[in-house]
Amino acid sequence: MLVKDPNAIPDKWGKRPSDRSVGELLRGGVLILDKPPGPTSHQATAWVRDALKVDRIGHGGTLDPYVSGVLPITVGKAVRLTDVVLSSDKEYICLMRLHADRPEKRIREVVSRFQGKIYQLPPVRSAVKRQLRIRTIKELEVLDIRGRDVLLRIECDAGTYARTLCVDIGDVLGCGANMVELRRTRSGKMTEQRAASLQDIRDAYVFWQQNGRGEWLRSLLLPMEVLVEPLPKVVVKATAVDAVCHGADLNICGVHMLDEGIRKNALVAMMTARGELIALGRMAMSAEKVMASSQGKAVDTERVFMEEGHYPRMWKYSTDLEEFQEPVFPE
């Protein structure tokens, strides 16, 4: 990261996300559910809500009822980060069935053509408007071919339809094809290796309530910060954290570090030096300009997640200048 102010005071407040209790994680955390085929994403999310006895819950990236795999479940204030999950790239394992025999060499050659940018028209039975759009297939690997069955690994943009991809491949092969089975193995940074079943989630919660031991449930709950891992980061000075918590925009004087190459208007995560999410915002200027400037606004604050008072107040509000100024160090 680029260091704007190497002389910023050490961050001795707050708490690292990895040190949060089960209760704190339930007020703002993420579960990776291994959704079974059968229920809708909404039904599976409702079952998790009942198992954890939480009020606010959401899911990121709807899976069709017959599709299994990674379904991120957000709880508490992490629900406001669901749109970040929706925009993350995905990985699937897909079983495609051809409607006629084709040579293996020909199948592999045609499949390779679909890697990169492709045009897709969402299927008739979909939750989005049917209009032609561009999606990127980052990786498309043939894992196995047995007769007319082709096993594929697909790494793609959010909003890519695997069943439409199968139909398109079948059309190019001249024999037709359809998707038989689909499993999502990754959503953003969340993989199936960390996914838990509905029964595991319920049992872990009951064990925590009855025995007071939350190790199992805590191993299933991730801090909400994992959802912003794909976003560029701006590390805020400890002296400016509470001002941002009150809704203030972040001025250049409050920037400690930031990722290199951030463009103006980019969505960024404002973090503490301990790795806590403070807020989301839009860059008011590029990272290069932030490093070259000594004053001005660096980030427009959009959504605040950290509670006021989590860090001490080290700023004052100037009615003359109508802006937050820092620092005013506490006694």
mmCIF file of C-alpha atoms in Angstrom:
data_model
loop_
_atom_site.group_PDB
_atom_site.id
_atom_site.type_symbol
_atom_site.label_atom_id
_atom_site.label_comp_id
_atom_site.label_asym_id
_atom_site.label_seq_id
_atom_site.Cartn_x
_atom_site.Cartn_y
_atom_site.Cartn_z
ATOM 1 C CA MET A 1 0.000 0.000 0.000
ATOM 2 C CA LEU A 2 0.974 3.626 -0.446
ATOM 3 C CA VAL A 3 1.836 5.292 2.868
ATOM 4 C CA LYS A 4 0.460 8.822 3.007
ATOM 5 C CA ASP A 5 1.512 9.607 6.577
ATOM 6 C CA PRO A 6 4.235 7.409 8.110
ATOM 7 C CA ASN A 7 4.034 9.423 11.351
ATOM 8 C CA ALA A 8 0.397 8.623 12.166
ATOM 9 C CA ILE A 9 -0.159 7.728 15.833
ATOM 10 C CA PRO A 10 -0.289 3.972 16.535
ATOM 11 C CA ASP A 11 -3.753 2.396 16.399
ATOM 12 C CA LYS A 12 -4.262 1.113 19.963
ATOM 13 C CA TRP A 13 -8.078 1.094 19.956
ATOM 14 C CA GLY A 14 -10.706 -1.144 18.415
ATOM 15 C CA LYS A 15 -10.564 -4.916 18.011
ATOM 16 C CA ARG A 16 -9.240 -7.118 15.245
ATOM 17 C CA PRO A 17 -12.068 -8.904 13.360
ATOM 18 C CA SER A 18 -10.491 -12.268 14.240
ATOM 19 C CA ASP A 19 -10.904 -11.462 17.961
ATOM 20 C CA ARG A 20 -14.668 -10.837 17.876
ATOM 21 C CA SER A 21 -17.013 -12.939 19.997
ATOM 22 C CA VAL A 22 -19.847 -15.080 18.622
ATOM 23 C CA GLY A 23 -22.360 -12.426 19.688
ATOM 24 C CA GLU A 24 -20.449 -9.712 17.849
ATOM 25 C CA LEU A 25 -20.222 -11.853 14.714
ATOM 26 C CA LEU A 26 -23.979 -12.503 14.817
ATOM 27 C CA ARG A 27 -24.499 -8.719 14.814
ATOM 28 C CA GLY A 28 -22.372 -8.380 11.690
ATOM 29 C CA GLY A 29 -21.015 -11.503 10.062
ATOM 30 C CA VAL A 30 -21.159 -13.970 7.197
ATOM 31 C CA LEU A 31 -21.894 -17.683 6.917
ATOM 32 C CA ILE A 32 -20.981 -19.784 3.901
ATOM 33 C CA LEU A 33 -23.916 -22.138 3.459
ATOM 34 C CA ASP A 34 -23.561 -25.307 1.423
ATOM 35 C CA LYS A 35 -27.038 -25.120 -0.093
ATOM 36 C CA PRO A 36 -28.486 -28.500 -0.990
ATOM 37 C CA PRO A 37 -30.466 -29.018 -4.216
ATOM 38 C CA GLY A 38 -34.207 -28.637 -3.635
ATOM 39 C CA PRO A 39 -34.992 -25.499 -1.618
ATOM 40 C CA THR A 40 -34.862 -22.017 -3.064
ATOM 41 C CA SER A 41 -32.179 -19.610 -1.844
ATOM 42 C CA HIS A 42 -34.916 -17.698 0.014
ATOM 43 C CA GLN A 43 -36.104 -20.850 1.813
ATOM 44 C CA ALA A 44 -32.553 -21.853 2.779
ATOM 45 C CA THR A 45 -31.899 -18.338 4.125
ATOM 46 C CA ALA A 46 -35.119 -18.455 6.173
ATOM 47 C CA TRP A 47 -34.018 -21.755 7.733
ATOM 48 C CA VAL A 48 -30.665 -20.220 8.720
ATOM 49 C CA ARG A 49 -32.519 -17.212 10.208
ATOM 50 C CA ASP A 50 -34.650 -19.525 12.355
ATOM 51 C CA ALA A 51 -31.637 -21.627 13.386
ATOM 52 C CA LEU A 52 -29.618 -18.588 14.504
ATOM 53 C CA LYS A 53 -32.625 -16.646 15.850
ATOM 54 C CA VAL A 54 -31.552 -13.425 14.134
ATOM 55 C CA ASP A 55 -33.778 -10.671 12.743
ATOM 56 C CA ARG A 56 -31.690 -9.313 9.880
ATOM 57 C CA ILE A 57 -30.449 -11.810 7.304
ATOM 58 C CA GLY A 58 -29.828 -11.904 3.575
ATOM 59 C CA HIS A 59 -28.098 -13.945 0.905
ATOM 60 C CA GLY A 60 -25.702 -13.045 -1.876
ATOM 61 C CA GLY A 61 -26.081 -14.566 -5.338
ATOM 62 C CA THR A 62 -29.326 -16.492 -5.844
ATOM 63 C CA LEU A 63 -29.030 -20.178 -6.705
ATOM 64 C CA ASP A 64 -31.814 -21.984 -8.571
ATOM 65 C CA PRO A 65 -33.569 -24.658 -6.481
ATOM 66 C CA TYR A 66 -31.807 -27.569 -8.239
ATOM 67 C CA VAL A 67 -28.350 -25.935 -7.927
ATOM 68 C CA SER A 68 -26.158 -26.703 -4.900
ATOM 69 C CA GLY A 69 -23.084 -25.143 -3.382
ATOM 70 C CA VAL A 70 -21.778 -21.893 -1.938
ATOM 71 C CA LEU A 71 -24.480 -19.455 -0.826
ATOM 72 C CA PRO A 72 -23.118 -16.543 1.265
ATOM 73 C CA ILE A 73 -25.498 -15.655 4.114
ATOM 74 C CA THR A 74 -25.150 -12.198 5.663
ATOM 75 C CA VAL A 75 -26.415 -11.455 9.180
ATOM 76 C CA GLY A 76 -26.921 -8.222 11.094
ATOM 77 C CA LYS A 77 -25.368 -5.109 9.624
ATOM 78 C CA ALA A 78 -23.500 -7.231 7.052
ATOM 79 C CA VAL A 79 -26.816 -7.412 5.149
ATOM 80 C CA ARG A 80 -25.978 -3.946 3.812
ATOM 81 C CA LEU A 81 -22.979 -5.482 2.028
ATOM 82 C CA THR A 82 -25.026 -8.012 0.063
ATOM 83 C CA ASP A 83 -24.649 -6.043 -3.177
ATOM 84 C CA VAL A 84 -20.861 -6.401 -2.889
ATOM 85 C CA VAL A 85 -21.279 -10.192 -2.793
ATOM 86 C CA LEU A 86 -23.595 -10.110 -5.806
ATOM 87 C CA SER A 87 -20.939 -8.415 -7.928
ATOM 88 C CA SER A 88 -18.146 -10.883 -7.021
ATOM 89 C CA ASP A 89 -16.932 -13.402 -9.592
ATOM 90 C CA LYS A 90 -18.055 -17.026 -9.287
ATOM 91 C CA GLU A 91 -16.804 -20.559 -9.958
ATOM 92 C CA TYR A 92 -18.993 -23.536 -10.912
ATOM 93 C CA ILE A 93 -18.687 -27.218 -11.660
ATOM 94 C CA CYS A 94 -21.155 -28.005 -14.431
ATOM 95 C CA LEU A 95 -22.295 -31.284 -15.987
ATOM 96 C CA MET A 96 -23.305 -30.743 -19.618
ATOM 97 C CA ARG A 97 -24.989 -33.434 -21.732
ATOM 98 C CA LEU A 98 -24.708 -33.430 -25.517
ATOM 99 C CA HIS A 99 -27.667 -34.591 -27.603
ATOM 100 C CA ALA A 100 -25.461 -36.546 -30.029
ATOM 101 C CA ASP A 101 -22.002 -38.059 -30.091
ATOM 102 C CA ARG A 102 -19.085 -35.794 -30.980
ATOM 103 C CA PRO A 103 -15.299 -36.481 -31.049
ATOM 104 C CA GLU A 104 -13.521 -35.488 -27.846
ATOM 105 C CA LYS A 105 -11.047 -33.324 -29.751
ATOM 106 C CA ARG A 106 -13.911 -31.393 -31.358
ATOM 107 C CA ILE A 107 -15.635 -30.894 -27.986
ATOM 108 C CA ARG A 108 -12.490 -29.482 -26.384
ATOM 109 C CA GLU A 109 -11.836 -27.204 -29.365
ATOM 110 C CA VAL A 110 -15.358 -25.732 -29.292
ATOM 111 C CA VAL A 111 -15.370 -25.292 -25.496
ATOM 112 C CA SER A 112 -12.103 -23.346 -25.683
ATOM 113 C CA ARG A 113 -13.776 -20.781 -27.967
ATOM 114 C CA PHE A 114 -16.057 -19.676 -25.140
ATOM 115 C CA GLN A 115 -13.250 -18.491 -22.890
ATOM 116 C CA GLY A 116 -13.062 -14.679 -22.735
ATOM 117 C CA LYS A 117 -15.823 -12.174 -23.440
ATOM 118 C CA ILE A 118 -19.081 -13.695 -24.676
ATOM 119 C CA TYR A 119 -22.603 -12.484 -25.437
ATOM 120 C CA GLN A 120 -25.425 -14.003 -23.414
ATOM 121 C CA LEU A 121 -29.202 -13.761 -23.497
ATOM 122 C CA PRO A 122 -30.683 -14.764 -20.122
ATOM 123 C CA PRO A 123 -33.023 -17.763 -20.303
ATOM 124 C CA VAL A 124 -36.790 -17.254 -20.412
ATOM 125 C CA ARG A 125 -37.198 -18.446 -16.818
ATOM 126 C CA SER A 126 -34.859 -16.004 -15.113
ATOM 127 C CA ALA A 127 -35.170 -13.187 -12.587
ATOM 128 C CA VAL A 128 -33.637 -10.534 -14.861
ATOM 129 C CA LYS A 129 -34.718 -8.690 -17.977
ATOM 130 C CA ARG A 130 -34.030 -10.651 -21.166
ATOM 131 C CA GLN A 131 -31.570 -8.504 -23.050
ATOM 132 C CA LEU A 132 -28.252 -9.311 -24.687
ATOM 133 C CA ARG A 133 -25.289 -8.627 -22.422
ATOM 134 C CA ILE A 134 -21.573 -9.246 -22.270
ATOM 135 C CA ARG A 135 -20.012 -11.545 -19.688
ATOM 136 C CA THR A 136 -16.424 -12.699 -19.212
ATOM 137 C CA ILE A 137 -15.535 -16.379 -18.863
ATOM 138 C CA LYS A 138 -12.164 -16.169 -17.131
ATOM 139 C CA GLU A 139 -11.500 -19.895 -17.207
ATOM 140 C CA LEU A 140 -13.376 -22.733 -18.915
ATOM 141 C CA GLU A 141 -11.812 -26.130 -18.321
ATOM 142 C CA VAL A 142 -12.972 -29.550 -19.490
ATOM 143 C CA LEU A 143 -12.449 -31.823 -16.487
ATOM 144 C CA ASP A 144 -13.765 -35.055 -17.997
ATOM 145 C CA ILE A 145 -15.649 -36.443 -21.001
ATOM 146 C CA ARG A 146 -17.598 -39.696 -20.785
ATOM 147 C CA GLY A 147 -19.683 -40.378 -23.854
ATOM 148 C CA ARG A 148 -22.097 -37.463 -24.197
ATOM 149 C CA ASP A 149 -21.483 -36.167 -20.661
ATOM 150 C CA VAL A 150 -18.964 -33.310 -20.332
ATOM 151 C CA LEU A 151 -17.805 -32.062 -16.917
ATOM 152 C CA LEU A 152 -16.778 -28.386 -16.948
ATOM 153 C CA ARG A 153 -15.164 -25.977 -14.471
ATOM 154 C CA ILE A 154 -16.345 -22.424 -15.108
ATOM 155 C CA GLU A 155 -14.796 -19.296 -13.588
ATOM 156 C CA CYS A 156 -16.889 -16.323 -14.641
ATOM 157 C CA ASP A 157 -18.390 -12.908 -13.967
ATOM 158 C CA ALA A 158 -21.400 -12.566 -11.701
ATOM 159 C CA GLY A 159 -24.621 -12.947 -13.672
ATOM 160 C CA THR A 160 -23.291 -15.562 -16.095
ATOM 161 C CA TYR A 161 -25.825 -18.301 -16.893
ATOM 162 C CA ALA A 162 -24.219 -21.758 -17.049
ATOM 163 C CA ARG A 163 -27.282 -23.362 -18.646
ATOM 164 C CA THR A 164 -27.247 -20.773 -21.440
ATOM 165 C CA LEU A 165 -23.534 -21.452 -21.906
ATOM 166 C CA CYS A 166 -24.269 -25.172 -22.322
ATOM 167 C CA VAL A 167 -26.971 -24.468 -24.917
ATOM 168 C CA ASP A 168 -24.622 -22.184 -26.854
ATOM 169 C CA ILE A 169 -21.828 -24.782 -26.851
ATOM 170 C CA GLY A 170 -24.293 -27.390 -28.109
ATOM 171 C CA ASP A 171 -25.387 -25.088 -30.929
ATOM 172 C CA VAL A 172 -21.798 -24.592 -32.102
ATOM 173 C CA LEU A 173 -21.212 -28.358 -31.947
ATOM 174 C CA GLY A 174 -24.318 -28.773 -34.095
ATOM 175 C CA CYS A 175 -25.895 -31.378 -31.855
ATOM 176 C CA GLY A 176 -27.548 -29.415 -29.047
ATOM 177 C CA ALA A 177 -26.763 -29.662 -25.341
ATOM 178 C CA ASN A 178 -28.290 -28.977 -21.957
ATOM 179 C CA MET A 179 -27.118 -28.562 -18.387
ATOM 180 C CA VAL A 180 -27.776 -31.605 -16.205
ATOM 181 C CA GLU A 181 -26.290 -30.517 -12.886
ATOM 182 C CA LEU A 182 -24.597 -27.431 -11.440
ATOM 183 C CA ARG A 183 -22.681 -26.699 -8.238
ATOM 184 C CA ARG A 184 -21.192 -23.359 -7.184
ATOM 185 C CA THR A 185 -17.782 -23.921 -5.631
ATOM 186 C CA ARG A 186 -16.769 -20.301 -5.029
ATOM 187 C CA SER A 187 -18.312 -16.845 -4.651
ATOM 188 C CA GLY A 188 -15.680 -14.124 -4.482
ATOM 189 C CA LYS A 189 -13.183 -15.276 -1.840
ATOM 190 C CA MET A 190 -15.640 -17.725 -0.240
ATOM 191 C CA THR A 191 -15.083 -21.356 -1.197
ATOM 192 C CA GLU A 192 -16.895 -24.631 -0.627
ATOM 193 C CA GLN A 193 -14.094 -25.784 1.705
ATOM 194 C CA ARG A 194 -15.444 -23.306 4.293
ATOM 195 C CA ALA A 195 -19.119 -24.044 3.602
ATOM 196 C CA ALA A 196 -21.381 -25.567 6.270
ATOM 197 C CA SER A 197 -24.599 -27.512 5.958
ATOM 198 C CA LEU A 198 -27.902 -26.314 7.400
ATOM 199 C CA GLN A 199 -27.724 -29.039 10.056
ATOM 200 C CA ASP A 200 -24.198 -28.025 11.089
ATOM 201 C CA ILE A 201 -25.291 -24.413 11.557
ATOM 202 C CA ARG A 202 -28.267 -25.401 13.687
ATOM 203 C CA ASP A 203 -26.274 -27.870 15.810
ATOM 204 C CA ALA A 204 -23.452 -25.358 16.363
ATOM 205 C CA TYR A 205 -25.917 -22.724 17.584
ATOM 206 C CA VAL A 206 -27.694 -25.144 19.947
ATOM 207 C CA PHE A 207 -24.335 -26.308 21.329
ATOM 208 C CA TRP A 208 -23.366 -22.672 21.988
ATOM 209 C CA GLN A 209 -26.688 -21.889 23.723
ATOM 210 C CA GLN A 210 -26.802 -25.016 25.868
ATOM 211 C CA ASN A 211 -23.136 -25.412 26.787
ATOM 212 C CA GLY A 212 -21.842 -21.855 26.487
ATOM 213 C CA ARG A 213 -19.052 -23.025 24.199
ATOM 214 C CA GLY A 214 -19.057 -21.174 20.894
ATOM 215 C CA GLU A 215 -15.914 -22.556 19.237
ATOM 216 C CA TRP A 216 -17.873 -24.539 16.626
ATOM 217 C CA LEU A 217 -20.260 -21.719 15.747
ATOM 218 C CA ARG A 218 -17.424 -19.210 15.721
ATOM 219 C CA SER A 219 -15.551 -21.362 13.203
ATOM 220 C CA LEU A 220 -18.560 -21.081 10.869
ATOM 221 C CA LEU A 221 -19.059 -17.320 11.273
ATOM 222 C CA LEU A 222 -16.777 -14.994 9.331
ATOM 223 C CA PRO A 223 -16.383 -11.262 10.044
ATOM 224 C CA MET A 224 -18.173 -9.033 7.560
ATOM 225 C CA GLU A 225 -14.790 -7.704 6.404
ATOM 226 C CA VAL A 226 -14.398 -10.784 4.159
ATOM 227 C CA LEU A 227 -17.088 -9.300 1.895
ATOM 228 C CA VAL A 228 -14.995 -6.226 1.079
ATOM 229 C CA GLU A 229 -11.783 -8.120 0.314
ATOM 230 C CA PRO A 230 -12.214 -7.566 -3.459
ATOM 231 C CA LEU A 231 -12.513 -3.775 -2.967
ATOM 232 C CA PRO A 232 -9.555 -1.355 -2.881
ATOM 233 C CA LYS A 233 -8.751 -0.172 0.644
ATOM 234 C CA VAL A 234 -8.109 3.166 2.330
ATOM 235 C CA VAL A 235 -6.662 2.900 5.848
ATOM 236 C CA VAL A 236 -7.952 5.747 8.017
ATOM 237 C CA LYS A 237 -5.910 7.340 10.797
ATOM 238 C CA ALA A 238 -7.115 6.544 14.297
ATOM 239 C CA THR A 239 -7.688 10.266 14.841
ATOM 240 C CA ALA A 240 -10.250 10.378 12.012
ATOM 241 C CA VAL A 241 -12.131 7.097 12.538
ATOM 242 C CA ASP A 242 -14.865 8.458 14.814
ATOM 243 C CA ALA A 243 -15.504 11.401 12.484
ATOM 244 C CA VAL A 244 -16.212 8.970 9.629
ATOM 245 C CA CYS A 245 -18.453 6.983 12.003
ATOM 246 C CA HIS A 246 -20.502 10.186 12.402
ATOM 247 C CA GLY A 247 -20.907 10.396 8.617
ATOM 248 C CA ALA A 248 -18.069 12.801 7.785
ATOM 249 C CA ASP A 249 -16.276 12.498 4.476
ATOM 250 C CA LEU A 250 -12.621 11.537 4.724
ATOM 251 C CA ASN A 251 -10.182 14.367 4.093
ATOM 252 C CA ILE A 252 -6.613 13.826 2.946
ATOM 253 C CA CYS A 253 -5.318 14.679 6.422
ATOM 254 C CA GLY A 254 -7.145 11.571 7.725
ATOM 255 C CA VAL A 255 -5.571 9.102 5.257
ATOM 256 C CA HIS A 256 -2.886 6.822 6.662
ATOM 257 C CA MET A 257 -2.430 4.397 3.739
ATOM 258 C CA LEU A 258 -4.255 3.402 0.564
ATOM 259 C CA ASP A 259 -3.994 0.885 -2.237
ATOM 260 C CA GLU A 260 -2.063 1.901 -5.297
ATOM 261 C CA GLY A 261 -3.825 2.722 -8.554
ATOM 262 C CA ILE A 262 -7.294 3.580 -7.173
ATOM 263 C CA ARG A 263 -9.214 5.721 -9.649
ATOM 264 C CA LYS A 264 -11.513 8.630 -8.955
ATOM 265 C CA ASN A 265 -15.135 7.553 -8.213
ATOM 266 C CA ALA A 266 -14.038 3.980 -7.400
ATOM 267 C CA LEU A 267 -15.898 2.245 -4.573
ATOM 268 C CA VAL A 268 -13.490 1.754 -1.667
ATOM 269 C CA ALA A 269 -13.552 0.222 1.800
ATOM 270 C CA MET A 270 -12.380 2.526 4.576
ATOM 271 C CA MET A 271 -10.558 0.435 7.172
ATOM 272 C CA THR A 272 -8.757 0.878 10.470
ATOM 273 C CA ALA A 273 -5.145 -0.233 10.812
ATOM 274 C CA ARG A 274 -6.493 -3.240 12.748
ATOM 275 C CA GLY A 275 -8.486 -4.373 9.712
ATOM 276 C CA GLU A 276 -11.946 -3.237 10.866
ATOM 277 C CA LEU A 277 -14.437 -1.976 8.295
ATOM 278 C CA ILE A 278 -15.482 1.597 9.027
ATOM 279 C CA ALA A 279 -17.478 2.545 5.933
ATOM 280 C CA LEU A 280 -17.787 2.328 2.163
ATOM 281 C CA GLY A 281 -17.197 5.411 0.057
ATOM 282 C CA ARG A 282 -16.330 6.804 -3.353
ATOM 283 C CA MET A 283 -12.927 8.221 -4.120
ATOM 284 C CA ALA A 284 -13.146 11.985 -4.623
ATOM 285 C CA MET A 285 -9.751 11.873 -6.339
ATOM 286 C CA SER A 286 -7.326 9.225 -7.554
ATOM 287 C CA ALA A 287 -4.775 7.572 -5.279
ATOM 288 C CA GLU A 288 -2.029 9.364 -7.187
ATOM 289 C CA LYS A 289 -3.615 12.731 -6.494
ATOM 290 C CA VAL A 290 -4.149 11.883 -2.829
ATOM 291 C CA MET A 291 -0.440 11.173 -2.491
ATOM 292 C CA ALA A 292 0.443 14.448 -4.226
ATOM 293 C CA SER A 293 -1.992 16.673 -2.268
ATOM 294 C CA SER A 294 -1.872 18.046 1.263
ATOM 295 C CA GLN A 295 -5.509 19.087 1.601
ATOM 296 C CA GLY A 296 -8.922 18.397 0.158
ATOM 297 C CA LYS A 297 -11.463 15.579 0.305
ATOM 298 C CA ALA A 298 -10.179 12.085 -0.418
ATOM 299 C CA VAL A 299 -13.315 9.916 -0.025
ATOM 300 C CA ASP A 300 -17.053 10.645 -0.075
ATOM 301 C CA THR A 301 -18.592 8.514 2.672
ATOM 302 C CA GLU A 302 -21.642 6.510 1.520
ATOM 303 C CA ARG A 303 -22.388 3.719 4.034
ATOM 304 C CA VAL A 304 -21.141 3.640 7.627
ATOM 305 C CA PHE A 305 -20.856 0.298 9.449
ATOM 306 C CA MET A 306 -18.838 1.059 12.581
ATOM 307 C CA GLU A 307 -20.681 2.342 15.629
ATOM 308 C CA GLU A 308 -20.018 5.840 16.925
ATOM 309 C CA GLY A 309 -17.773 5.773 19.981
ATOM 310 C CA HIS A 310 -15.983 2.565 19.011
ATOM 311 C CA TYR A 311 -12.922 4.783 18.649
ATOM 312 C CA PRO A 312 -12.438 7.858 20.901
ATOM 313 C CA ARG A 313 -13.462 11.255 19.615
ATOM 314 C CA MET A 314 -10.308 12.950 18.391
ATOM 315 C CA TRP A 315 -11.871 15.585 16.154
ATOM 316 C CA LYS A 316 -13.789 18.827 16.541
ATOM 317 C CA TYR A 317 -16.519 20.345 14.411
ATOM 318 C CA SER A 318 -15.869 23.845 13.120
ATOM 319 C CA THR A 319 -19.085 25.818 12.604
ATOM 320 C CA ASP A 320 -17.121 28.479 10.754
ATOM 321 C CA LEU A 321 -15.632 26.110 8.215
ATOM 322 C CA GLU A 322 -18.588 23.677 8.371
ATOM 323 C CA GLU A 323 -16.319 20.665 8.340
ATOM 324 C CA PHE A 324 -14.709 18.127 10.644
ATOM 325 C CA GLN A 325 -11.154 18.855 11.662
ATOM 326 C CA GLU A 326 -8.609 16.602 13.330
ATOM 327 C CA PRO A 327 -6.847 15.856 15.568
ATOM 328 C CA VAL A 328 -7.921 16.761 19.073
ATOM 329 C CA PHE A 329 -6.272 14.135 21.269
ATOM 330 C CA PRO A 330 -8.175 12.896 24.337
ATOM 331 C CA GLU A 331 -6.671 13.282 27.774
#
